[in-house]
Amino acid sequence: MKHKDTAFAPDERIDFGEALLPPEGYRLEAALGTTFSLDFLTALTVPVSLALRGGIQRDELLSSPLAALAAMRRLEDRLAIFVEAGNIHSPKGKRTPLVTLLESIVKEVPPPRNTSFHPKLWLLRFAPEHDGPMRQRLIMMSRNLTRDRSWDVAVQLDGEERQSVRQANMPIVELLDWLPVPKTSKHLRALRNGLQYVNWDRIPGFSSPIFHSHFPTSTRAQWRPVPGKLAVISPFCDEEGLDSLGIERITALVASDDWLAGLKVHPPKCLTLADYASPEPDPDSTMTAEDRAGLHAKLYIVENGDETTITLGSGNATGAGLGAKGPRNIEVFATFKGKTAEIGAIGLDGDGFLGAGGIGPLLQTWMPRELRADELAARRFEDAVREARRLLATPKPLLTFEQEDKRLRVSLSVDLPRLATITSIHAQLVTQETGKNLDGEGPWDLGSVRIADATTFVQFDLRGPEGEPASFVTVARATGLPSHEARLQALLSGMITTPEQFFTFITAMLERQPDIGGMVGESRERSAFGSRQPAAPVLESILAAYLADDGPARLKELDRVVGLMKEELAEDSMREFLQLWNEFKKAMGKRK
C-alpha cells in the first residue's frame, strides 16, 4: 500500500520473497502464515526465503533440494502454515520427496460446514543481533500461497514490541488463539504473546490500522464499512454480501464477469478486469475458480466528507465472506483512514484508486449478460467438489504402511462420499506417480514406496459426469509410518551424495544468513562419498555457531544430522571432518 500518487497502482508491488527477509541487524525468531489454499513448491520457497540469504524460485527447488532441506532443519519448530483442510493443490509434473518436509509445518484447519477457512496473513517475529527491541511484521493480503498469477492487494506493516498492550491488535491475537498453534513451540507462543505489544509504524498519510477477524468463537462485532460513498473490488459477489454493505451506496463494483452476470440488481457502475490485463494461465498449476477470475483483490473504499477509508483483507463481497446473516467464513480485515486530499479518492474519472492513477488501466466496463448453461454446470460441479473435499478430509482418511523388503506397502481406508455429480475418485500418495481408483469396498492398496517417499499427504482426483477433473491433497492419519528420524535419514541419504554437498548443507544449517548460491543447481556430476576430495572450509561456520548465543541449538541439530548419516560419513574422505566434529562435541560438553 503506497502513498497518494501511487496508491494501488499496478506497477507498485510488494515482493513476497523480499517481505519475508528480516530488517537489517535482525534475525528471524518465528513465522506464522494462514491461507485458504497452497501448493507444495510455493510453500517450500517460504522457509528458504526465511532461513537463507536470497530467495529461490519454485522451479529451482527440484534441482536444488539442499536449500529446502537446510532451511527446514533450521525452522522446523519456528514456522507454521495453516490451510483449509483439503485445500492443498495436487502437485504437477515430477513427484519429489521434498514435500514430506512440510508435514510438521503445514496444519490443516477444518472449518464449520458451509464455511471456508479464508484468512491470508503472515506474521513474522525478529530478534536483534545485538541491542534493540523485538520487532514484528504483519503482511495482510488477498493472495493464497499458490502460483496463482491473479491481481492481488497487500499491505506490509512493521513495528516493535513495547511495554503496553495494544488493544487494536487483539482481533489478530484472538484469531491466533483460535488456531491449532502447536503448544510445544516456544517460538510461536512468543510471537503470539509479543503481538499484543506491537506498535506499528505509520504509513504516511494513513491512520493506525484497525483490525477485524471473523471466526466461530469471536465475540467481537463483524467488520462493516463506515458510512459514505462506497467502491468495492471483489472477484466474487452476491446479493447477500452487497446488501450487507448497503448496495444503494455502492457507486462502483469491480468483480468477475460471471459473478456480475449472476446478480439480479447491479450498482450504477460495474467493471471487470480488461481482457488484455488478464494473466496468462499457468500450465503447471492447478486452476481454481479464483485463478480463472484473474482478479483476486478484495478492497473496500469509502469516501465521506474529506476523508477516505480503505479496508483490505480476505473477505469477498458475499454472504459467506462478510457473514451477512451471522459469521460464516474465517476472515481478516485491516482498515486505514486518511484525508482524501492526501491519500486519494475513488476517482473513477481521475487519478483516484479506480482511475488512471490506480488500477483504472486494468479495468473495462462490464457488459450485462446472463449466465450460460455451462457456467451454471461448472458452479454445480464446484459445489460438489467442495462437499466431496469436506467429506474426504474430515474425518481424516487412514493410511496403513507395512514393511515389504526395503519398501513400504501402502493401503488407504476412507468413507467415500456418495454424490451424483462425482462419478469416480482416484487416490495416491503425493510422492507416487500412480495410485488406485477407489471402487468397490476398501481398504485400497495404493502400491509401494521407498521410505523417503512415505508421507501422510494423500491426493484425491475426482471426475464429474462429463469427465470434469478436480484434484486436491489432504493430510491423513497413519499407522505403521516409519519414524520421523528414519524418513529424514532416508531423505538425507538420497539428497546428500558427495562430501561437497554435505559441507554445503551443514554450512547452510550453521551460518546466520547463509548464501544459497552454492546450493542452487548443484552439480550431480561430483564425486560420490568414498573418493578423496579436499574438505570444504566448514571450521569457520562451526566455530561461529559455537560462540553464538543461539549456536548450541544449531550445533545440536548438526549432531543429529551427523548421527543419521553415520554410514555415509564413515568413508575415508570424511575422516578429517569426523575428527574435527568429535573435538567440538568434547568442547560443547565442557561448555555446559
Tab-separated table of N, CA and C in Angstrom, residues 1-10 12 206 310 343-344 351-353 357-359:
chain	number	residue	atom	x	y	z
A	1	MET	N	0.857	-1.180	0.000
A	1	MET	CA	0.000	0.000	0.000
A	1	MET	C	0.890	1.226	0.000
A	2	LYS	N	0.683	2.116	-0.926
A	2	LYS	CA	1.583	3.240	-1.113
A	2	LYS	C	0.894	4.579	-0.840
A	3	HIS	N	1.658	5.641	-0.994
A	3	HIS	CA	1.158	6.989	-0.742
A	3	HIS	C	0.478	7.549	-1.985
A	4	LYS	N	-0.332	8.543	-1.791
A	4	LYS	CA	-1.230	9.193	-2.739
A	4	LYS	C	-1.059	8.846	-4.217
A	5	ASP	N	-0.021	9.371	-4.864
A	5	ASP	CA	0.056	9.305	-6.320
A	5	ASP	C	0.246	7.896	-6.853
A	6	THR	N	0.668	6.967	-6.010
A	6	THR	CA	0.917	5.618	-6.490
A	6	THR	C	0.065	4.578	-5.765
A	7	ALA	N	-0.927	5.017	-5.010
A	7	ALA	CA	-1.722	4.078	-4.219
A	7	ALA	C	-2.384	3.041	-5.114
A	8	PHE	N	-2.061	1.800	-4.912
A	8	PHE	CA	-2.667	0.669	-5.616
A	8	PHE	C	-2.442	0.703	-7.116
A	9	ALA	N	-1.464	1.451	-7.557
A	9	ALA	CA	-1.122	1.411	-8.975
A	9	ALA	C	-0.508	0.055	-9.284
A	10	PRO	N	-0.798	-0.519	-10.466
A	10	PRO	CA	-0.335	-1.866	-10.760
A	10	PRO	C	1.179	-2.017	-10.855
A	12	GLU	N	3.237	-0.779	-8.643
A	12	GLU	CA	3.765	-0.751	-7.287
A	12	GLU	C	3.519	-2.115	-6.648
A	206	PHE	N	-1.784	7.847	6.381
A	206	PHE	CA	-2.840	6.963	6.869
A	206	PHE	C	-2.826	6.880	8.395
A	310	ILE	N	-10.027	2.957	3.686
A	310	ILE	CA	-9.697	1.806	2.845
A	310	ILE	C	-9.621	0.561	3.719
A	343	ILE	N	-4.470	11.030	0.427
A	343	ILE	CA	-4.335	9.622	0.039
A	343	ILE	C	-5.145	9.265	-1.203
A	344	GLY	N	-6.025	10.159	-1.663
A	344	GLY	CA	-6.768	9.900	-2.880
A	344	GLY	C	-8.219	9.548	-2.635
A	351	ASP	N	-7.527	10.532	-11.074
A	351	ASP	CA	-6.312	9.840	-10.654
A	351	ASP	C	-6.522	9.047	-9.367
A	352	GLY	N	-7.763	8.750	-9.004
A	352	GLY	CA	-8.033	8.019	-7.776
A	352	GLY	C	-7.729	6.539	-7.911
A	353	PHE	N	-8.247	5.783	-6.941
A	353	PHE	CA	-7.942	4.356	-6.861
A	353	PHE	C	-8.447	3.577	-8.072
A	357	GLY	N	-4.641	6.836	-12.105
A	357	GLY	CA	-3.524	6.724	-11.178
A	357	GLY	C	-3.554	5.473	-10.333
A	358	GLY	N	-4.627	4.700	-10.435
A	358	GLY	CA	-4.742	3.463	-9.677
A	358	GLY	C	-4.815	2.268	-10.597
A	359	ILE	N	-5.886	1.473	-10.433
A	359	ILE	CA	-5.992	0.266	-11.250
A	359	ILE	C	-6.875	0.470	-12.479
